[in-house]
Tab-separated table of C-alpha atoms in Angstrom:
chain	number	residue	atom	x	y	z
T	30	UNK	CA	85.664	29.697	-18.350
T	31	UNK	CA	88.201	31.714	-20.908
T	32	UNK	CA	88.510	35.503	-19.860
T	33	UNK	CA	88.211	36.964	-23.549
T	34	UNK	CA	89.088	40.320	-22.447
T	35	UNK	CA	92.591	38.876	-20.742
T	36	UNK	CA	93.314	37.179	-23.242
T	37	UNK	CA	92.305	40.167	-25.871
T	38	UNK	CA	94.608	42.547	-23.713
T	39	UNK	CA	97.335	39.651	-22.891
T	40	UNK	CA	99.187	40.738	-26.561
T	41	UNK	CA	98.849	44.496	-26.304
T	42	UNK	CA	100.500	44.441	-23.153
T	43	UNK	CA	103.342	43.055	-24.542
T	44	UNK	CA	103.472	46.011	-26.943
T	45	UNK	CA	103.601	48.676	-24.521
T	46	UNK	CA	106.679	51.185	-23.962
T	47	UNK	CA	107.600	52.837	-20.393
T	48	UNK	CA	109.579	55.074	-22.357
T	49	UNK	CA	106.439	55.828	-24.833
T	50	UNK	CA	104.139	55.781	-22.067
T	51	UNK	CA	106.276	58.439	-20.337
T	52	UNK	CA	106.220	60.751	-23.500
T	53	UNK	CA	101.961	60.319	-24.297
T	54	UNK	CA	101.945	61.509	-20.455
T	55	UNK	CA	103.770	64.485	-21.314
T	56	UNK	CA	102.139	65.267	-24.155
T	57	UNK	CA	98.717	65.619	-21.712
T	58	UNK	CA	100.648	67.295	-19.639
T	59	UNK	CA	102.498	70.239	-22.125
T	60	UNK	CA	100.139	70.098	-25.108
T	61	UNK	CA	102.643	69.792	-27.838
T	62	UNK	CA	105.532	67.709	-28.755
T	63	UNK	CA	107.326	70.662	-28.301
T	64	UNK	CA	106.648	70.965	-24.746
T	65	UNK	CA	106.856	67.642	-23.824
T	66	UNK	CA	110.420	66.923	-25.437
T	67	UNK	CA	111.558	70.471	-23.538
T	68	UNK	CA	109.570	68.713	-19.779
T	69	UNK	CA	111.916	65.431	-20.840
T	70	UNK	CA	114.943	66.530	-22.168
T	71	UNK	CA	114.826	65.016	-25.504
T	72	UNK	CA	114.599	66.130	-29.040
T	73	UNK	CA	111.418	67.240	-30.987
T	74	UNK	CA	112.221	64.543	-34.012
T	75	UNK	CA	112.864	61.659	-30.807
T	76	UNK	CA	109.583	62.291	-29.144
T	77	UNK	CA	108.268	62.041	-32.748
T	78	UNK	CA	109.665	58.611	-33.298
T	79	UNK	CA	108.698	57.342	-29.710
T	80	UNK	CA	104.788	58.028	-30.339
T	81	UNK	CA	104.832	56.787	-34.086
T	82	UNK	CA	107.106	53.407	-32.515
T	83	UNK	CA	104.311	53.466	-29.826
T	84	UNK	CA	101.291	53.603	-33.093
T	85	UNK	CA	103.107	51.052	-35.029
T	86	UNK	CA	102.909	48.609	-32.228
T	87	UNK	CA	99.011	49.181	-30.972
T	88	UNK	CA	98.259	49.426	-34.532
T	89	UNK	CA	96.392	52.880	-33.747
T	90	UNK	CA	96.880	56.340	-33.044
T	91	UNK	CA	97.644	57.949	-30.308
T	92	UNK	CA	97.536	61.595	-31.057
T	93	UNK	CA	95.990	63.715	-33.869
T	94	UNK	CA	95.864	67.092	-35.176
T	95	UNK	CA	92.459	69.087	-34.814
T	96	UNK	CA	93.057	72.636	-36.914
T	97	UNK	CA	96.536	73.628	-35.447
T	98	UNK	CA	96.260	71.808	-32.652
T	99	UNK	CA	97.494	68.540	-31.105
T	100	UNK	CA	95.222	66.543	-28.954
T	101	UNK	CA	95.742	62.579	-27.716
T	102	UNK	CA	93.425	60.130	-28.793
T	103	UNK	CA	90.994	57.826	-26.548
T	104	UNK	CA	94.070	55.363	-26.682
T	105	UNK	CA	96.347	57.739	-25.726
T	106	UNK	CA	94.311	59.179	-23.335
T	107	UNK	CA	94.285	55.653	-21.474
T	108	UNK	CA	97.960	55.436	-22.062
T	109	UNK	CA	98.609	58.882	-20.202
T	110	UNK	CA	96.043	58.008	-17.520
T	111	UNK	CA	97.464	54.874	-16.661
T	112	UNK	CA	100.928	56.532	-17.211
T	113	UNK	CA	101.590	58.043	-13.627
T	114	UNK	CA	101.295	54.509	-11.917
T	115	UNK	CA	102.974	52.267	-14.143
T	116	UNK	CA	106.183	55.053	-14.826
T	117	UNK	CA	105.873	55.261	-10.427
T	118	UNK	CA	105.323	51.439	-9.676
T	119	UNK	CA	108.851	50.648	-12.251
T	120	UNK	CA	110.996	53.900	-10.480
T	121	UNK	CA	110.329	52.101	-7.303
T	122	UNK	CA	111.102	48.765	-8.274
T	123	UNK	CA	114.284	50.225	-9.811
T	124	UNK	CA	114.940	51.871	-6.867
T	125	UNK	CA	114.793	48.521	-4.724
T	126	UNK	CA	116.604	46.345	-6.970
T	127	UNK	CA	119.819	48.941	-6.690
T	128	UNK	CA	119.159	48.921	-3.059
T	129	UNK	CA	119.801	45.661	-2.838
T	130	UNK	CA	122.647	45.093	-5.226
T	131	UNK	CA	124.309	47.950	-3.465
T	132	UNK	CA	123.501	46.132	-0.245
T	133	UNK	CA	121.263	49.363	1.405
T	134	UNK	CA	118.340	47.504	1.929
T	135	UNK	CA	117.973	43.774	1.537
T	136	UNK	CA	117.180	41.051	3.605
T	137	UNK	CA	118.543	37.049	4.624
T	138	UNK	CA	116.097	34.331	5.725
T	139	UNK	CA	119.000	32.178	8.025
T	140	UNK	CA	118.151	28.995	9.289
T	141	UNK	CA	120.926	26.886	11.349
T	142	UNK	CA	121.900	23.780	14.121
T	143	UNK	CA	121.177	24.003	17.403
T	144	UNK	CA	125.243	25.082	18.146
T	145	UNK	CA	125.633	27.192	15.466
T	146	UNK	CA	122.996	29.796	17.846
T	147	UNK	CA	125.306	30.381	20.769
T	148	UNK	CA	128.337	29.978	18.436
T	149	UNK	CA	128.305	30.816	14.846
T	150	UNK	CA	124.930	33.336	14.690
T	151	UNK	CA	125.917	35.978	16.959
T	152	UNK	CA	129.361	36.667	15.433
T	153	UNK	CA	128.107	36.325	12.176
T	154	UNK	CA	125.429	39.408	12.734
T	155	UNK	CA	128.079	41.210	14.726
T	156	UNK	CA	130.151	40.860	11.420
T	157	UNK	CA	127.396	41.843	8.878
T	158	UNK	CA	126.309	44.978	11.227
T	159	UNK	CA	129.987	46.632	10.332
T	160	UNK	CA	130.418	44.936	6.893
T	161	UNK	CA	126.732	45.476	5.371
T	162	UNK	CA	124.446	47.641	7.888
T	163	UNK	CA	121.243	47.511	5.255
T	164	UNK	CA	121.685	43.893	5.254
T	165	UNK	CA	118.612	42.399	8.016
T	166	UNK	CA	118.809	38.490	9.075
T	167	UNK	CA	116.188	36.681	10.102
T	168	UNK	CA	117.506	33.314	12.127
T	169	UNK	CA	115.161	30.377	13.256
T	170	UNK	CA	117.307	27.445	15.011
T	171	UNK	CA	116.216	23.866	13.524
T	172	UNK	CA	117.900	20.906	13.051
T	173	UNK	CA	120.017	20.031	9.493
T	174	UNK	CA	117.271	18.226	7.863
T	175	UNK	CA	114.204	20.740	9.006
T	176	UNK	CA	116.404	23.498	7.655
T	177	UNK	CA	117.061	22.300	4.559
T	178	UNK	CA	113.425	21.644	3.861
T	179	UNK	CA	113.108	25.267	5.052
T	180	UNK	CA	115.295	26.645	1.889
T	181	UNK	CA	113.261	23.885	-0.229
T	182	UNK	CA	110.029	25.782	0.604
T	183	UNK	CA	111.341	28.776	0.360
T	184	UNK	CA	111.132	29.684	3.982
T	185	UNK	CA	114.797	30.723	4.283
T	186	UNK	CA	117.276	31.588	1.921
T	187	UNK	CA	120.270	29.739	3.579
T	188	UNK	CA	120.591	26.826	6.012
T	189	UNK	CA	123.386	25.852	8.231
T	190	UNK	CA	124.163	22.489	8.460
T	191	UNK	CA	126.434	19.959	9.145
T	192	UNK	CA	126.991	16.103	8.099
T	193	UNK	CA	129.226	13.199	9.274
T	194	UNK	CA	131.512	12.120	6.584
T	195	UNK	CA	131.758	8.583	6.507
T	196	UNK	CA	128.235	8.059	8.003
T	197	UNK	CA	125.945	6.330	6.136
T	198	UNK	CA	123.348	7.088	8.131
T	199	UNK	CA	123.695	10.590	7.983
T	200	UNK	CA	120.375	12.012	6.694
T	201	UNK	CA	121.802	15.245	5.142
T	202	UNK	CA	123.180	14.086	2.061
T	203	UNK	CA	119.189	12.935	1.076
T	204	UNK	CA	117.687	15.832	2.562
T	205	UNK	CA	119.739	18.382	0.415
T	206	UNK	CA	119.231	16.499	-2.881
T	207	UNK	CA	118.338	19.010	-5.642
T	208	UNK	CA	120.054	22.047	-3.833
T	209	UNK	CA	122.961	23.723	-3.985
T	210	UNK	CA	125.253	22.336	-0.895
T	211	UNK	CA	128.909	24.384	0.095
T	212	UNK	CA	131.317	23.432	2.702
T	213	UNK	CA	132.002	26.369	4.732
T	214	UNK	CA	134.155	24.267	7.658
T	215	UNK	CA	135.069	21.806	10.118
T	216	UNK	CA	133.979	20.740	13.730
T	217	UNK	CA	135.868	18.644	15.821
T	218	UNK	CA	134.046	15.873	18.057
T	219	UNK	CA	135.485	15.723	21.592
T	220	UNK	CA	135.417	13.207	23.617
T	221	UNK	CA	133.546	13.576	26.979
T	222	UNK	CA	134.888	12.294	30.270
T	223	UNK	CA	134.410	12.457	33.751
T	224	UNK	CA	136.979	13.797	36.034
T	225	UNK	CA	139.879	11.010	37.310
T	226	UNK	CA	139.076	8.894	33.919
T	227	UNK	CA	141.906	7.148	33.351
T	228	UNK	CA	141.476	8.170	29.570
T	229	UNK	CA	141.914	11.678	30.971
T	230	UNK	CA	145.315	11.599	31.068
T	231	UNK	CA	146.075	10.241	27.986
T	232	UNK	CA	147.520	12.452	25.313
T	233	UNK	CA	145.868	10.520	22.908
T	234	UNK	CA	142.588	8.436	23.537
T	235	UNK	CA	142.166	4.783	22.081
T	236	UNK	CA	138.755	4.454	20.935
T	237	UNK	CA	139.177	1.160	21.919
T	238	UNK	CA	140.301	0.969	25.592
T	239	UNK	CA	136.343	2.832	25.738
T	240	UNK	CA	134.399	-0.755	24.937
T	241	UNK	CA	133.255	-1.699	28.482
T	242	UNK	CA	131.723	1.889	29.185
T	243	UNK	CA	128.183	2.815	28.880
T	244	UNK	CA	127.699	5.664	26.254
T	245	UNK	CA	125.505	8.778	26.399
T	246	UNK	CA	124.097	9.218	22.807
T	247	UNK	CA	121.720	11.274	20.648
T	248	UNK	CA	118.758	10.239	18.714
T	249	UNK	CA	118.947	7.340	16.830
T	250	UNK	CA	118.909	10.078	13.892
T	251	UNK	CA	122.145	11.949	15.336
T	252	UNK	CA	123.849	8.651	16.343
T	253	UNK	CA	125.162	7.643	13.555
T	254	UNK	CA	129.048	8.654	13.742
T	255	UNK	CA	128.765	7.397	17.310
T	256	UNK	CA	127.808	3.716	16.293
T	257	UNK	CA	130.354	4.325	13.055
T	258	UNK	CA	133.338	5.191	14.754
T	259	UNK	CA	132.768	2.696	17.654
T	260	UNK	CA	132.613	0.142	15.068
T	261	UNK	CA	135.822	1.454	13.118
T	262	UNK	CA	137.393	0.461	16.456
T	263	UNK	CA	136.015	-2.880	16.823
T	264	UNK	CA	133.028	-2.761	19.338
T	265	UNK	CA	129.293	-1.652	19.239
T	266	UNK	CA	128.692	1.181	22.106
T	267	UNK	CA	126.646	0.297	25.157
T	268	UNK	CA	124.278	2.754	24.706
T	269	UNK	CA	122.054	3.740	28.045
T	270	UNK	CA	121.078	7.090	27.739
T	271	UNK	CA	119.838	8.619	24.964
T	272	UNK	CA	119.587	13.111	24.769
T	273	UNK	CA	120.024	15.242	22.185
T	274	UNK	CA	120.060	17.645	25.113
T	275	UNK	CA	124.145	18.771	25.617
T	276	UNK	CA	123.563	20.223	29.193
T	277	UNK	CA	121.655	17.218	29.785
T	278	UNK	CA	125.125	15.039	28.041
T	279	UNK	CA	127.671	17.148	30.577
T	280	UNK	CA	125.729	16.926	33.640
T	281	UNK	CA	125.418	12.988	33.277
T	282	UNK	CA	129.420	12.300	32.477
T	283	UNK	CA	129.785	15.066	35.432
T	284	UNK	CA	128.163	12.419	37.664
T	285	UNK	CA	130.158	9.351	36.203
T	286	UNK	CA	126.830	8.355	34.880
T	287	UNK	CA	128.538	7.293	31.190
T	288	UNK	CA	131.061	9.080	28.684
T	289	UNK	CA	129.633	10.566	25.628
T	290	UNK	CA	131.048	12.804	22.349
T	291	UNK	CA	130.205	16.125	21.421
T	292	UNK	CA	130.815	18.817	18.550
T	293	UNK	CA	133.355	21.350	19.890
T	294	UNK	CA	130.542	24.158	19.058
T	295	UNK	CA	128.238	22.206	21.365
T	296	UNK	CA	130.524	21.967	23.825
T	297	UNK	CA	131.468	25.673	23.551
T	298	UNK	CA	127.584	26.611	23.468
T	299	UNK	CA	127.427	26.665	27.580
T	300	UNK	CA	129.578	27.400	30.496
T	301	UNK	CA	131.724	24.872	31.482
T	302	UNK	CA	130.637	22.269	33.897
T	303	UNK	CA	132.259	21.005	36.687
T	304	UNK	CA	133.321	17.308	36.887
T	305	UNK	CA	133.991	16.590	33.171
T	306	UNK	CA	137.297	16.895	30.888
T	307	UNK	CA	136.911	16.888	27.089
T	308	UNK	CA	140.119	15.217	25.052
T	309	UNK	CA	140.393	15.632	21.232
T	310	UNK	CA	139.410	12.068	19.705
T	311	UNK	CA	141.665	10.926	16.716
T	312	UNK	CA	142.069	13.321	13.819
T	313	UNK	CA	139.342	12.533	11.217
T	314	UNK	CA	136.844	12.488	13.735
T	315	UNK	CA	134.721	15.821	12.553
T	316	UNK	CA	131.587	17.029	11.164
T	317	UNK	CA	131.607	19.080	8.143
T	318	UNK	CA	129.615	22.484	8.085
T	319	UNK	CA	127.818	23.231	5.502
T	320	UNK	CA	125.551	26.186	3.957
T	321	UNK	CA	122.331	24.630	1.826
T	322	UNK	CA	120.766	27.357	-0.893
T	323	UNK	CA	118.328	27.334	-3.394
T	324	UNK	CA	120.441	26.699	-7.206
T	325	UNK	CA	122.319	29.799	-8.119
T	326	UNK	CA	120.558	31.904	-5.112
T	327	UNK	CA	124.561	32.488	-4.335
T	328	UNK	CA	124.274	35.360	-7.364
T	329	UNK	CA	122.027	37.313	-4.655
T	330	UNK	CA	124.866	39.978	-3.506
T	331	UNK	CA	122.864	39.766	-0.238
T	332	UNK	CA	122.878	35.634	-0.075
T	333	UNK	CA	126.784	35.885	-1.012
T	334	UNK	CA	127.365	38.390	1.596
T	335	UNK	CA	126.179	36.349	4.522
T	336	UNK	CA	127.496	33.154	2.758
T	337	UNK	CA	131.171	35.316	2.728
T	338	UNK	CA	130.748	36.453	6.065
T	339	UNK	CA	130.000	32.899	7.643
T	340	UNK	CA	133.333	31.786	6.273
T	341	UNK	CA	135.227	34.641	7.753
T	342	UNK	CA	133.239	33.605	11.355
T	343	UNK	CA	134.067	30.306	10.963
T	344	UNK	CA	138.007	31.456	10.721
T	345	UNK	CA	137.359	33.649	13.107
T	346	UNK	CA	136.173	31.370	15.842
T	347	UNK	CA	138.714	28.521	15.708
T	348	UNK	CA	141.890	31.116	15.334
T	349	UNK	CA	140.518	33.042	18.257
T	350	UNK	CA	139.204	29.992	20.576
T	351	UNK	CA	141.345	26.819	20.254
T	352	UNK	CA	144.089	27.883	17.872
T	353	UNK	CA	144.179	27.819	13.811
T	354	UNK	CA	141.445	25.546	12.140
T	355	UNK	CA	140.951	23.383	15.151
T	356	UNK	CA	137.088	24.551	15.226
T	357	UNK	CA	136.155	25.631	11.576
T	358	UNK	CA	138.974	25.006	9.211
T	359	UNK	CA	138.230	26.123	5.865
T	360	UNK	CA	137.112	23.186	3.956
């Protein structure tokens, strides 16, 4: 069913003028031309012009003269009546918008890994609470490819994420199809050992001479580098336990159970446990971070504040915990 009278108003609304509507309201309010263009500041002959713009485009008047006086029409008496809340509902909305592109008031829907929580999150809104105090974050913790499809629903504005390069498994590079991907970083994979391994105390561990253990792995999802990288070196991993869990990962190396890799940030997400050494596997052996936003969302000053500021953490992090770039070099 067509709604005639939408569809009758649909092109007058088009014609309307803030500025005109302003003027018609002041004209109820002062009586005159005069008065109103003395209430706004403006010139008799420019009020003039507004209204007779403002008749031109309704195709009707808006005021006429009865004797020596002025009086508004029945269309500009709806104009002036309806005046107050459109003229109120646009200051507001003006007001907002310059909140937010000063940064006063504004808000970021974050989304990131498991690691990045402990790690990454907390000096992140240490960093914004100095840099931008009106900025609010929102975090929810979800895995790479549930926070992606968070941005591509729009229920967050950035993701954190990471990918294996080299992995083509990894399930990130689908998952963020049609969005705008950055790298914001590096993350080192450790190896995991348990104390007296006589990998420990090796400066440098051969992939290789690790063939006959049993492995501690993720998901078959998060496996993939594992299964790569074994393969790079020549053998398929025994895999007999299988956790995504990385308290669950220490405490079973802790107990000689198997020897497993981890993410620097994951390993730096708890206390240390006792009974396990991590050693630095060969160089290449990373994930890549990444932030995942909606196409040209990085033109929101508050989306590239945060996006700015998680650089600066991830800087921040590797200079002050294992030396320059050895957590999140700048990618």
């Amino acid at each position: 069913m067509v709604d005639r009278r939408a569809d009758e108003l649909g092109p007058l609304s088009g014609e309307l003028d803030v500025h005109a509507m302003r003027v018609i309201r002041a004209i109820a309010d002062e009586g005159s031309i005069t008065g109103a263009a003395a209430a706004l500041g403006y010139s008799q002959p420019a009020v003039s012009q507004q209204v007779k713009r403002m008749e031109a485009r309704l195709g009707m008047p808006l005021v006429e003269r009865v004797g020596r006086r002025l009086r508004l029409t029945e269309a500009g008496r709806v104009l002036a009546r309806h005046a107050p809340a459109v003229t109120t509902a646009l200051d507001a909305a003006a007001d907002e918008l310059a909140e937010i592109r000063g940064l006063r008031r504004a808000r970021v829907r974050l989304v990131g890994f498991p690691s990045a929580s402990p790690t990454i999150v907390p000096r992140l809104l240490r960093e914004l609470a100095v840099s931008a105090p009106g900025l609010t974050v929102t975090y929810v913790e979800a895995e790479p490819p549930e926070a992606v499809e968070a941005v591509r629903e729009d229920r967050a504005d950035i993701a954190v994420t990471f990918s294996y390069p080299g992995d083509r498994d990894d399930p990130h590079g689908e998952s963020a199809r049609g969005l705008a991907v950055r790298a914001i970083g590096t993350d080192e994979l450790m190896l995991v050992l348990p104390e007296g391994h006589a990998a420990a105390g090796t400066e440098g561990v051969d992939v290789a001479a690790l063939a006959d253990e049993n492995w501690i792995a993720g998901c078959p999802r998060c496996r993939g580098h594992l299964l790569e990288m074994c393969g790079r070196a020549g053998f398929s991993p025994r895999i007999t336990f299988e956790t995504d869990n990385v308290a669950a990962v220490e405490g079973l190396v802790a107990q000689g159970i198997g020897v497993a890799t981890l993410p620097r940030l994951a390993v730096a997400s708890f206390p240390p446990v006792a009974g396990i050494l991590t050693r630095p596997l060969p160089p290449g052996e990373q994930r890549r971070l990444h932030v995942v936003t909606a196409h040209g969302a990085d033109r929101v000053p508050a989306v590239r504040t945060t996006i700015d500021a998680l650089e600066r953490v991830c800087h921040s992090l590797g200079d002050r915990t294992h030396g320059p770039g050895t957590t999140c070099a700048a990618t």
